[in-house]
XYZ file of C-alpha atoms in Angstrom:
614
model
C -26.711 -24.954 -46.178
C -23.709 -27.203 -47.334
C -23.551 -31.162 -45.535
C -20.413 -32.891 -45.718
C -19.489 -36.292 -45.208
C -16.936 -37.748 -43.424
C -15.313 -41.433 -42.656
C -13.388 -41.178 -39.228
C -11.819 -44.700 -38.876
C -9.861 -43.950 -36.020
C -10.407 -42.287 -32.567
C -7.854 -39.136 -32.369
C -5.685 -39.163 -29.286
C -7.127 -36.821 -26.501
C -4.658 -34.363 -24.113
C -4.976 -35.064 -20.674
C -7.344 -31.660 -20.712
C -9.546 -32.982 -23.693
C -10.349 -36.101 -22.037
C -11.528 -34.048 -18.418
C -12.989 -31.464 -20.909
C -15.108 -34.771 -22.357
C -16.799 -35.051 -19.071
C -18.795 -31.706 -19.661
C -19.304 -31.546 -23.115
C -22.568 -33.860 -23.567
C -24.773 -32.069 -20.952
C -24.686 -29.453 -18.328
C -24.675 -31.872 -15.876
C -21.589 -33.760 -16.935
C -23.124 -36.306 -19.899
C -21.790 -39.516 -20.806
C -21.020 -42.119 -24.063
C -23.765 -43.975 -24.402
C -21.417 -46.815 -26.536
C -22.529 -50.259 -25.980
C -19.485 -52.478 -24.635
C -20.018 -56.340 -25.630
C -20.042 -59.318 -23.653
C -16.102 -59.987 -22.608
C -17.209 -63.441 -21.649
C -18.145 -63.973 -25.452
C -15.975 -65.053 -27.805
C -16.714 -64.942 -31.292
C -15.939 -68.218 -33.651
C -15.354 -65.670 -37.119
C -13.175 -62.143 -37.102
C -15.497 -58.988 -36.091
C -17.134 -57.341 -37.842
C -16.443 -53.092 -37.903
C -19.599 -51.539 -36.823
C -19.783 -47.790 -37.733
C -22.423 -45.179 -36.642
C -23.837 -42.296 -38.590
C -23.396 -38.983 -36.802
C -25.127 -35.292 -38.007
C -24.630 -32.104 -36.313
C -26.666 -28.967 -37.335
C -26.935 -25.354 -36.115
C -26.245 -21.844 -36.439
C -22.853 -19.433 -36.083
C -24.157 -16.216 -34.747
C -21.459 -13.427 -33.885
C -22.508 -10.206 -34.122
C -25.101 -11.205 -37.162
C -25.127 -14.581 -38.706
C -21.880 -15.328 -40.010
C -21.893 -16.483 -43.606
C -19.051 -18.663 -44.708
C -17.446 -19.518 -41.511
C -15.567 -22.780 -41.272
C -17.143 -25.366 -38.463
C -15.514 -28.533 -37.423
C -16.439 -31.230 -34.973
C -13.293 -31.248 -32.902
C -13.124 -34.906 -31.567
C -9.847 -34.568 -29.720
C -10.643 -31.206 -28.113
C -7.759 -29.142 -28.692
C -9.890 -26.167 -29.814
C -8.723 -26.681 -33.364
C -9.914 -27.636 -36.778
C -7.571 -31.180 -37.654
C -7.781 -32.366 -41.199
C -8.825 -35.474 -40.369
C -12.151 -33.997 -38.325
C -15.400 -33.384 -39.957
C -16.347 -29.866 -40.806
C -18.494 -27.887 -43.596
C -18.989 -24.034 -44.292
C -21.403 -21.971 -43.027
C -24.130 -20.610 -45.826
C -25.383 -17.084 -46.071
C -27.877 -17.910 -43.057
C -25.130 -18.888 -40.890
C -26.632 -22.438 -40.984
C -24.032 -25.761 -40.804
C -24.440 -29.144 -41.158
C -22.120 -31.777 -40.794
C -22.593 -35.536 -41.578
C -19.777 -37.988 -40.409
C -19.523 -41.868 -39.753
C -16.859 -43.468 -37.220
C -16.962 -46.864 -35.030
C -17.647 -44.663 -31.641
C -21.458 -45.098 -31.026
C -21.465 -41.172 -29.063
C -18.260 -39.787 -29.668
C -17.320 -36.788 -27.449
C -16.525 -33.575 -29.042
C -16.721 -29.713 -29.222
C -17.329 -27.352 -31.708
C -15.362 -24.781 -33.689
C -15.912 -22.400 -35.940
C -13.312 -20.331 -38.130
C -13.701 -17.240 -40.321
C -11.994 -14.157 -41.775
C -13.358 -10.216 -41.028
C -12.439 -7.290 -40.679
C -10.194 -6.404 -37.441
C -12.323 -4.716 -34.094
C -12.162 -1.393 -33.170
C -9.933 -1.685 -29.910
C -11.093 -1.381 -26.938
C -7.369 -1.203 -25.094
C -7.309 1.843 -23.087
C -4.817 4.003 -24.528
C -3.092 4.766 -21.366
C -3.307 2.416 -18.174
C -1.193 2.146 -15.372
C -1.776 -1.043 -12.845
C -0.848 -0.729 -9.125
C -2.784 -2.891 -7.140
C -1.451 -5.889 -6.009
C -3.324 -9.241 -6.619
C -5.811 -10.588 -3.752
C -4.700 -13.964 -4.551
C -1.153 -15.331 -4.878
C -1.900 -17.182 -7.313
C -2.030 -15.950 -11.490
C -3.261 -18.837 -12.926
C -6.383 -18.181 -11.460
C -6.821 -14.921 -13.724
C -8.679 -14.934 -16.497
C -6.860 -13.682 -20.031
C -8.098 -11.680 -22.708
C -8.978 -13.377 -25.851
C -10.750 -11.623 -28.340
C -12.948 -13.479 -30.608
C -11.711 -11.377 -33.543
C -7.931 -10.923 -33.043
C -5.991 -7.892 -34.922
C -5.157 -9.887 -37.704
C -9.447 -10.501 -38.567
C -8.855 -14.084 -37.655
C -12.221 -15.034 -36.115
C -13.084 -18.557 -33.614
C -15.593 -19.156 -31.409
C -16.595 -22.430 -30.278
C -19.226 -25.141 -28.228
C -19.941 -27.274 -26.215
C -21.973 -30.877 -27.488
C -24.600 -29.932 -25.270
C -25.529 -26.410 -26.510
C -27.037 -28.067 -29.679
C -24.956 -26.670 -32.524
C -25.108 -23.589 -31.317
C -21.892 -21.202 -31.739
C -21.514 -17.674 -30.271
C -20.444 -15.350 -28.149
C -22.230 -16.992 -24.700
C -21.050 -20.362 -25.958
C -18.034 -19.575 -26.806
C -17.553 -17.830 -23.166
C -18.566 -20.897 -21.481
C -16.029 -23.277 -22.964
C -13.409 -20.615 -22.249
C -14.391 -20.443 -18.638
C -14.768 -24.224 -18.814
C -11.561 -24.644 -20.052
C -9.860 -22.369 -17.668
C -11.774 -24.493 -14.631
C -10.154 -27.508 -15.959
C -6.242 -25.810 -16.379
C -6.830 -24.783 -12.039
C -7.827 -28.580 -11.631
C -11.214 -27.842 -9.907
C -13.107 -30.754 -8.870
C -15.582 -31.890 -10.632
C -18.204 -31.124 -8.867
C -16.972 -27.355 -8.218
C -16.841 -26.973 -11.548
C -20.550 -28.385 -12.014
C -21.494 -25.215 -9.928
C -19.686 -22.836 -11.463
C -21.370 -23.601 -14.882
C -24.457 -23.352 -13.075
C -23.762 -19.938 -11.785
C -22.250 -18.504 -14.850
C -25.558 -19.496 -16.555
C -27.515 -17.654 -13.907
C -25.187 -14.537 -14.466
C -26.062 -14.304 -17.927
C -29.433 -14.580 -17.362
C -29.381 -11.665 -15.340
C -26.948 -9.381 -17.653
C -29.826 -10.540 -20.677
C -32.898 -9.723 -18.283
C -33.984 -13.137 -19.131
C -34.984 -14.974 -16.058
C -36.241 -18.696 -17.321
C -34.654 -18.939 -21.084
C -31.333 -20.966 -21.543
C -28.788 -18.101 -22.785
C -26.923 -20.721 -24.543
C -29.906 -22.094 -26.892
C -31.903 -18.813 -28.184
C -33.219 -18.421 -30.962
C -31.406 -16.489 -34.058
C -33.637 -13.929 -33.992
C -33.761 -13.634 -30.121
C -30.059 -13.487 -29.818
C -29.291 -10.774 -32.595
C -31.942 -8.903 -30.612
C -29.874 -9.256 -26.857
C -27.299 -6.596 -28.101
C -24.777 -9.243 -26.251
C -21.788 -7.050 -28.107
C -22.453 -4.885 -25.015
C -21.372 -7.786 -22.301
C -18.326 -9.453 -25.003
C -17.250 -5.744 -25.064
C -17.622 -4.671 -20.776
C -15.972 -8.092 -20.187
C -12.904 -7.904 -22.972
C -12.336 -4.109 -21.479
C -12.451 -5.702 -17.641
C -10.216 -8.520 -18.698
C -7.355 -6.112 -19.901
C -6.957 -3.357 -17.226
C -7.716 -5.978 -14.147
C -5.329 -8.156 -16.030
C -2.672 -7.719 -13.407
C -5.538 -8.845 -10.368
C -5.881 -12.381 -9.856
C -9.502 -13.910 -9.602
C -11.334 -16.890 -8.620
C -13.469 -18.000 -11.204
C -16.348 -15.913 -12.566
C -15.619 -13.025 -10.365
C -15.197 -10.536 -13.594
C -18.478 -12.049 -14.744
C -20.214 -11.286 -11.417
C -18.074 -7.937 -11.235
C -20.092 -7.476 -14.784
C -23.016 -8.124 -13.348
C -22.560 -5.573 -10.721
C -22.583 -2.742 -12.855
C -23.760 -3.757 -15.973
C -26.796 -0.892 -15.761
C -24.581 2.065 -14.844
C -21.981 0.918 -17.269
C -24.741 1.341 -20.012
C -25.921 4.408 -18.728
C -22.501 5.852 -19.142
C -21.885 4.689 -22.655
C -25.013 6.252 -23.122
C -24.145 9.630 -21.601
C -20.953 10.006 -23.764
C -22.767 9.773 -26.974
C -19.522 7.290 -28.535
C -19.903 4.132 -29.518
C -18.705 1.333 -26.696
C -15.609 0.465 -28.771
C -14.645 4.448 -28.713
C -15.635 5.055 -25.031
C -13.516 2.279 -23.385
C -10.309 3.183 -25.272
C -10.853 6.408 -24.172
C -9.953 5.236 -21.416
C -13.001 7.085 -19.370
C -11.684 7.794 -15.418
C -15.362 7.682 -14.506
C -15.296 3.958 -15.976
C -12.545 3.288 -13.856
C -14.331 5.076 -10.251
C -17.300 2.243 -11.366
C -15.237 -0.804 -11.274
C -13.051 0.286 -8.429
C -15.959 1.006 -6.167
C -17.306 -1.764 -6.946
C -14.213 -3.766 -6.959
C -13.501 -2.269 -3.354
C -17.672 -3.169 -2.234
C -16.932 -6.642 -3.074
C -13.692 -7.512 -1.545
C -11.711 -7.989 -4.246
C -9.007 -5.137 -3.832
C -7.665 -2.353 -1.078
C -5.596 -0.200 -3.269
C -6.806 1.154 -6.274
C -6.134 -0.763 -9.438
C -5.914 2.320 -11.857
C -2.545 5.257 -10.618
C -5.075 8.019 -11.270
C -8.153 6.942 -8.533
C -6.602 8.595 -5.058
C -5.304 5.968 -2.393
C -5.340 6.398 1.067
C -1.631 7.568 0.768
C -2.355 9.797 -2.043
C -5.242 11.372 0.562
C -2.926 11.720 3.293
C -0.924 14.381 1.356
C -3.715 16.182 0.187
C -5.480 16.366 3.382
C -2.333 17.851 5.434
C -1.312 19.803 2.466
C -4.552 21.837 1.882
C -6.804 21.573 5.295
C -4.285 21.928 8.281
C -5.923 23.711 10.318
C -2.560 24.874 11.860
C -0.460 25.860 8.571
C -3.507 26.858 6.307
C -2.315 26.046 2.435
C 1.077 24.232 2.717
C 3.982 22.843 0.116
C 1.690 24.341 -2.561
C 3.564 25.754 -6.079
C 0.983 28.205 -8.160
C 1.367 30.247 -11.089
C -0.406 32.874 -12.327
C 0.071 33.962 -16.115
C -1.105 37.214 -17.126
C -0.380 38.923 -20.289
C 1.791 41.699 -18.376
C 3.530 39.980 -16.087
C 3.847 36.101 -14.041
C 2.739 35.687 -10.289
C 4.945 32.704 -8.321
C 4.076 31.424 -5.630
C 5.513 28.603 -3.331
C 4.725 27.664 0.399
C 5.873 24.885 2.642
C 5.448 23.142 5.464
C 6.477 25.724 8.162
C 4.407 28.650 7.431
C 7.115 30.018 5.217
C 5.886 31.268 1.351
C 7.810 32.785 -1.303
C 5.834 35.001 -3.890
C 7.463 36.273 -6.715
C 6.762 38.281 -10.226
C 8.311 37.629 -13.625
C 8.102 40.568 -16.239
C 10.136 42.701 -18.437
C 12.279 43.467 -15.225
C 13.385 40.233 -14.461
C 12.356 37.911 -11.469
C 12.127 39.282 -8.480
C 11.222 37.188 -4.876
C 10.439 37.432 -1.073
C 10.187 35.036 1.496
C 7.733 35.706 4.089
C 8.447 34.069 7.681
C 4.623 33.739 8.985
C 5.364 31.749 11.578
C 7.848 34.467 13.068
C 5.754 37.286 12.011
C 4.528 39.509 15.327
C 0.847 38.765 16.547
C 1.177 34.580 15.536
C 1.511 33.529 18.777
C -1.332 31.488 20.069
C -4.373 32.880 21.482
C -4.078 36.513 19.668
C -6.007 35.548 16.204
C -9.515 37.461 16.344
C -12.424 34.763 16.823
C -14.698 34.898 13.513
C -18.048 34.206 12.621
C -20.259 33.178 9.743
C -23.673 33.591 8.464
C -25.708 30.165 8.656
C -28.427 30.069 6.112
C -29.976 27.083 7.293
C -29.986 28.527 11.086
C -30.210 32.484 9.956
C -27.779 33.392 12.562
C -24.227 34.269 12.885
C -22.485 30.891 14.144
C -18.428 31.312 15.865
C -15.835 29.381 13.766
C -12.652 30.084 15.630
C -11.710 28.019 19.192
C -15.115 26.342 19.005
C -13.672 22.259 18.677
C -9.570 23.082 17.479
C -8.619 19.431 17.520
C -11.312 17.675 15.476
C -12.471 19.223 12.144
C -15.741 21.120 11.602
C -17.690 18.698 9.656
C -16.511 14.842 8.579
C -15.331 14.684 4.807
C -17.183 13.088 2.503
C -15.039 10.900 -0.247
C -16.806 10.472 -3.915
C -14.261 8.918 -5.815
C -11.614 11.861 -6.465
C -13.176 13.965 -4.583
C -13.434 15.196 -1.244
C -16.406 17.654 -0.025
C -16.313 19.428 3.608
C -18.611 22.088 5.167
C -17.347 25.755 4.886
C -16.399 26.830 7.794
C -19.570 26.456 9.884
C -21.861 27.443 7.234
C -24.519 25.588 5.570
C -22.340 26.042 2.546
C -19.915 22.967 1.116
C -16.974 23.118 -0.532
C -15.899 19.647 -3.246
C -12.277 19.284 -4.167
C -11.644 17.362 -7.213
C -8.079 15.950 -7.166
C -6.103 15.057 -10.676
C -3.286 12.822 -10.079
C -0.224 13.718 -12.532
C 2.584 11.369 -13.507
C 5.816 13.639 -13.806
C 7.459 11.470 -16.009
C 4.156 11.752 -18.240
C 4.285 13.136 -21.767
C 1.469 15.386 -20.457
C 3.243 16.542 -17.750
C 5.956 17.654 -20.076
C 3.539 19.623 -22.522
C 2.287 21.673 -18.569
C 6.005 22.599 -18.276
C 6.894 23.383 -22.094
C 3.849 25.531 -21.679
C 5.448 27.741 -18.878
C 7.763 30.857 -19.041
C 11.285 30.064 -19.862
C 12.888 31.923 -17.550
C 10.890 30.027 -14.532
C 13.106 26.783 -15.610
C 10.879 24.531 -14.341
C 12.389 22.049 -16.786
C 15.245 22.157 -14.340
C 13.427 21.138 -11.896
C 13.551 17.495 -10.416
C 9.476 17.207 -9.787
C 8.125 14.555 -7.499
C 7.035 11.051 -9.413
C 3.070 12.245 -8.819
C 1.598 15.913 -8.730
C -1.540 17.050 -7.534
C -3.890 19.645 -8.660
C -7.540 20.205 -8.158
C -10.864 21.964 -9.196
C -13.259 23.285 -6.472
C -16.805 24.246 -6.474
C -18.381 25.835 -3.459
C -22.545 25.417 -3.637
C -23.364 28.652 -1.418
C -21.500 32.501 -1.087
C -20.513 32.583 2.347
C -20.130 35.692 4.634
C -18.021 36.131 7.350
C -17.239 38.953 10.268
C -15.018 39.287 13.202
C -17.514 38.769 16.399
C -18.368 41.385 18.110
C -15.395 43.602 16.872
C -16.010 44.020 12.970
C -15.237 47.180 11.554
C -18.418 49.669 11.216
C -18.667 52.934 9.266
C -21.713 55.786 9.950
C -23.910 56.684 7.195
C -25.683 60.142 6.540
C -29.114 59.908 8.717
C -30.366 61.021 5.237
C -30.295 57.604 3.718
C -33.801 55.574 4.138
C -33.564 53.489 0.562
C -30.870 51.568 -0.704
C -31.230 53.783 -4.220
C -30.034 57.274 -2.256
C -26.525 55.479 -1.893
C -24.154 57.063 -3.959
C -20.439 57.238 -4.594
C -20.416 60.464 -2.462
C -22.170 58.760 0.594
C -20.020 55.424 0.364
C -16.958 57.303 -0.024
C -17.822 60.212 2.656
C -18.557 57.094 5.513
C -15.570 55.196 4.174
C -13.241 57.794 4.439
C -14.752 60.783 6.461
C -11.084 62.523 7.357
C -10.063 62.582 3.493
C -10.666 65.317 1.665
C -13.254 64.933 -1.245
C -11.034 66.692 -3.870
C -8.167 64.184 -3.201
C -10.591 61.380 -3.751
C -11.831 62.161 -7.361
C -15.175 60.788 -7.019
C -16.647 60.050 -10.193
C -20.581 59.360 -9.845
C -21.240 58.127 -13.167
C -18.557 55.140 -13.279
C -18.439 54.881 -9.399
C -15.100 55.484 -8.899
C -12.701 57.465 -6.214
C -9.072 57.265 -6.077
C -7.659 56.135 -2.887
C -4.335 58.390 -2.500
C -3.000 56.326 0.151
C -3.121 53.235 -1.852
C -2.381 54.684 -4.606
C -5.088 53.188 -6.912
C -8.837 54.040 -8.624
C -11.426 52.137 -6.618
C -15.441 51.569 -7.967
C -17.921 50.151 -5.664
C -21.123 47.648 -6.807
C -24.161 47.195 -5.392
C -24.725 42.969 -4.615
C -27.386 40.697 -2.507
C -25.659 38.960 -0.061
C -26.144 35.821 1.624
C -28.781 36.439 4.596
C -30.474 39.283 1.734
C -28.429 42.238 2.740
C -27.228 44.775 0.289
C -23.582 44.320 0.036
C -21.318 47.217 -0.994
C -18.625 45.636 -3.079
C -15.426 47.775 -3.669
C -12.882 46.763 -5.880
C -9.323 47.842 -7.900
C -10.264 49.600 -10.816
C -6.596 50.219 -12.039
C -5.297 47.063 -12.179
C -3.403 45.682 -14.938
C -4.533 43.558 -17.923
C -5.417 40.212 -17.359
C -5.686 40.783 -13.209
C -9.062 41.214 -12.906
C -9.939 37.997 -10.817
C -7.417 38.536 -8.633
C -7.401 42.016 -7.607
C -8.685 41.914 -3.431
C -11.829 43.260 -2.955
C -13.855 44.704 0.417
C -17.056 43.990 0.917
C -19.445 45.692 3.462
C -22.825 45.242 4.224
C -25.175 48.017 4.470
C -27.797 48.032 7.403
C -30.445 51.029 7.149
C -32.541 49.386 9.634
C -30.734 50.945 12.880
C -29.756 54.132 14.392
C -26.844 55.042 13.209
C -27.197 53.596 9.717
C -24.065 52.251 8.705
C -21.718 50.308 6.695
C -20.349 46.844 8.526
C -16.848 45.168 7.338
C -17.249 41.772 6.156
C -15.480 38.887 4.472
C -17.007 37.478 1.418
C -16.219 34.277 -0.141
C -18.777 33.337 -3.235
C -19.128 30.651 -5.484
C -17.715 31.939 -8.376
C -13.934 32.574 -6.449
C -12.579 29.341 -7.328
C -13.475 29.003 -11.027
C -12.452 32.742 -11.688
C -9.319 33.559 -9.322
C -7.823 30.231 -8.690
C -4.511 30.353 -10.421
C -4.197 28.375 -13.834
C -1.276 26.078 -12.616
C -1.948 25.026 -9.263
C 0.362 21.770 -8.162
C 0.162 19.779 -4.401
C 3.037 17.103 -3.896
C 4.393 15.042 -0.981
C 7.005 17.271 0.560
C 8.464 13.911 2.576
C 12.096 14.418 0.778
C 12.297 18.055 1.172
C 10.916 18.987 -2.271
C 9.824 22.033 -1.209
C 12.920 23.214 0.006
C 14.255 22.765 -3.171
C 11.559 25.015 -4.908
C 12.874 27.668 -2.856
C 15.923 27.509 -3.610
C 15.335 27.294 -7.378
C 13.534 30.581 -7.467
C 15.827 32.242 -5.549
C 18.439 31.236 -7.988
C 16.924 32.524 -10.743
């Protein structure tokens, strides 16, 4: 440990914010010079006589480990710099200081700093960020700003107050920031008092350490308080809220708030901290929004991809109208053979089109003027409830108010099926059409689409869905039923024969080419080779499942299948016509490019009349 001396003869002018600063520096509670003043009364009969005072300072700098060879001055005129004229000395390989000085102030008033050279951080920027919430106070002085201890170039400082007892780190150094940032807003005195107070009982509370000054551990129990984890959580929460104005401490109480399932995520991703927060992790972001949002500190979300209210709004009457169904909706579906396109809008109008060797061909279909819309003629349905085991009416039963409430998790929105026992989550993704990944989506199209033509919306919309149950449907009391052979008491005597003999009693056999051993008929009026499968449906029913064996390459998830359920426990046995929806539709048929978008200015309108251009 290296001492130096030094002769300060002179007391350096303070700033008008180093002499408040000197208020706080002795003690937490606002400490004092303790210089004797002589008698003015007295007047002395020779010249006076300089009286000067021996001063030492000792401690530790402590960063990540003990930092050997660090600079460390006592900065009398509190400008958060080393001056030539100010003691200092040089850390040794202990990160141990101490500095001996003499002036003519009895208890001068100072701070400490300490200086060194390493190696520049891993960033923790976010690599992409976009801010859009507008600040809760008017103010922007009253926001924090990112410093990093370590900037890019590997210049390091951190720095002390007198009263932490020659202390320098990371919690010191974030006191005297926040001190000095109290000062710059002119809080009284007192305020400020408090807030030291409370930003020592946060830290306490991020450390687990309920009684022990954070400020004055130990080496050994601060290299041991992994406090890299808080200097990195609060950098990252500086940057991306840097656009939200704050009273003072809320990041560090925002930090407190989820500290634990911060950790637990870092955790989860297996990266270091620096790596995970310039991933820029969107589950990161749901955390501090929510809990941004809890606490009354925003309304809007502060990150472009977490879904607004408005962002909701367009979902919500694109995809669950219950009066248009799926609505200003653009999917693709890209197959090795040939491209499916298909566009709907707002008025129950949809365009579906194919892109192949031939060309691109189109039609519009006109649903709303197709025959049998008009109110009151659609079939009432029902659905199989496996919490009630019964059949339960969907259709007409409440046709103002929907089925079950939605329940909003972040990006996601999860609503009842119908009125199953089965649910149904929606995962929105935001997309920014001026976006470099947006562009690499359209480069990755068909040409002769031109969707690089196309004038897209500022913010696109597509989604992943899971649905937890299979869910079977029927129209009530008028579904569809087919008569099996009296023959059949076991679900193992069904055969391709008796499926297609009930299915299709008036066609001869010998047109239907029934082919036991694959399962197979051809259909002549369709015109394609069908095969039927045996599945376990919802309410444990055998299920007949019958589905396009001919289709083309690449088309197997999206070929329409029939489904029928087979009840042998009646007279007349027979097959009954069902709808099936299972869990596995949506991850397997769901079209690879799938895009939502507000349809305010008439954009989808203009889809149409691109692809009939083409």
């Amino acid at each position: 440990m290296q001492s130096h001396h030094f002769i300060s003869n002179k007391l350096p002018k303070k700033t008008v914010v180093a002499s408040l600063l000197s208020i706080y520096l002795l003690s937490g509670c606002g400490g004092s010079s303790n210089t004797d003043k002589p008698d003015e009364d007295t007047q002395p009969d020779n010249p006076p006589v300089t009286t000067t005072y021996d001063h030492q300072v000792s401690g530790v700098v402590a960063y990540h480990q003990l930092v050997s060879g660090a600079d460390v001055c006592v900065d009398l005129n509190q400008n958060q710099l080393c001056d030539t004229y100010e003691p200092t000395s040089v850390t040794d390989v202990e990160g141990k200081y101490q500095i001996d000085w003499t002036s003519e102030v009895e208890a001068p008033e100072y701070m400490l700093v300490a200086s060194w050279n390493q190696a520049a951080p891993a960033s923790i920027s976010p690599t992409k960020l976009e801010i859009n919430a507008a600040p809760t106070k008017p103010n922007a002085a009253n926001k924090p700003t990112y410093e990093a201890v370590v900037n890019n170039d590997g210049q390091a400082k951190l720095m002390a107050r007198q009263a932490h007892q020659g202390k320098i780190n990371y919690l010191t150094h974030l006191e005297v920031r926040r001190l000095l940032e109290m000062i710059a807003q002119d809080l009284p005195e007192a305020e400020v008092e408090l807030l030291l107070s409370k930003l020592e009982t946060i830290l306490k509370g991020l450390l687990e350490e309920a009684e022990a000054n954070p400020y004055l551990f130990t080496n050994e129990e601060y290299l041991q308080k992994k406090i890299v984890i808080i200097e990195r959580l609060l950098g990252y929460l500086e940057l991306v809220l840097a656009d939200i104005a704050f009273e003072a401490l809320k990041l560090e109480e925002l930090l407190l708030h989820i500290h634990q399932q911060a950790k637990t995520l870092i955790e989860g991703s297996s990266l270091s901290i620096e790596d995970y927060l310039a991933s820029d992790p969107l589950e990161f972001s749901f955390l501090i929004n929510n809990s941004l949002t809890m606490l009354g500190h925003i309304e809007n979300p502060f990150d472009d991809r977490i879904m607004s209210a408005n962002d909701w709004q367009i979902v919500e009457a694109n995809f669950f109208s219950e009066d248009e169904g799926l609505s200003n909706l653009i999917t693709l579906n890209l197959t090795p053979s040939v491209v499916f396109v298909g566009v709907s809008d707002d008025t129950n109008k949809q365009l579906l089109g194919t892109l192949s060797t031939d060309g691109f061909n189109h039609h519009i279909f006109d649903y709303a003027q197709e025959p049998g819309s008009e109110v009151g003629e659609e079939q009432i349905r029902e659905c199989w409830n496996h919490t009630e085991l019964s059949w339960e009416q969907i259709d007409g039963i409440t046709p103002t108010e929907p089925i079950a409430p939605y329940i909003y998790v972040d990006n996601s929105l999860t609503t009842q099926f119908m009125v199953s026992d089965a649910h149904m989550t929606f995962t929105f993704t935001k997309v920014d059409t001026q976006s470099d990944f947006w562009e690499s989506i359209i480069a990755a199209t068909p040409a002769p689409l031109a969707l690089a033509d196309i004038s897209w919306p500022g913010v696109m919309y597509t989604f992943d869905a899971v649905q937890d149950k299979d869910v079977m449907c029927r129209i009530k009391d008028d579904y569809e039923t087919y008569e099996l052979s009296s023959a059949i008491d076991e679900i193992e005597q069904l055969s391709t024969s008796i499926v297609v003999r009930s299915l299709f009693p008036n066609e001869d056999p010998l047109d239907l080419q029934i082919n036991e051993a694959e399962k197979t008929f051809y259909h002549p009026l369709e015109g394609q080779t069908n095969r039927w499968t045996l599945l376990q449906g919802p309410n444990g029913t055998d299920i007949i499942e019958i589905d396009d064996a001919s289709h083309l390459p690449g088309l197997e998830p999206y070929s329409l299948k029939e489904y029928y359920t087979v009840r042998l426990d009646g007279v007349p046995r027979q097959l009954e016509h069902i709808e099936l929806h299972t869990t596995d539709f949506w991850a397997n048929a769901y079209p690879q490019f799938v895009y939502t978008y507000d349809n305010s200015e008439g954009f989808s309108q203009a889809l149409f009349e691109h692809f009939k251009n083409l």
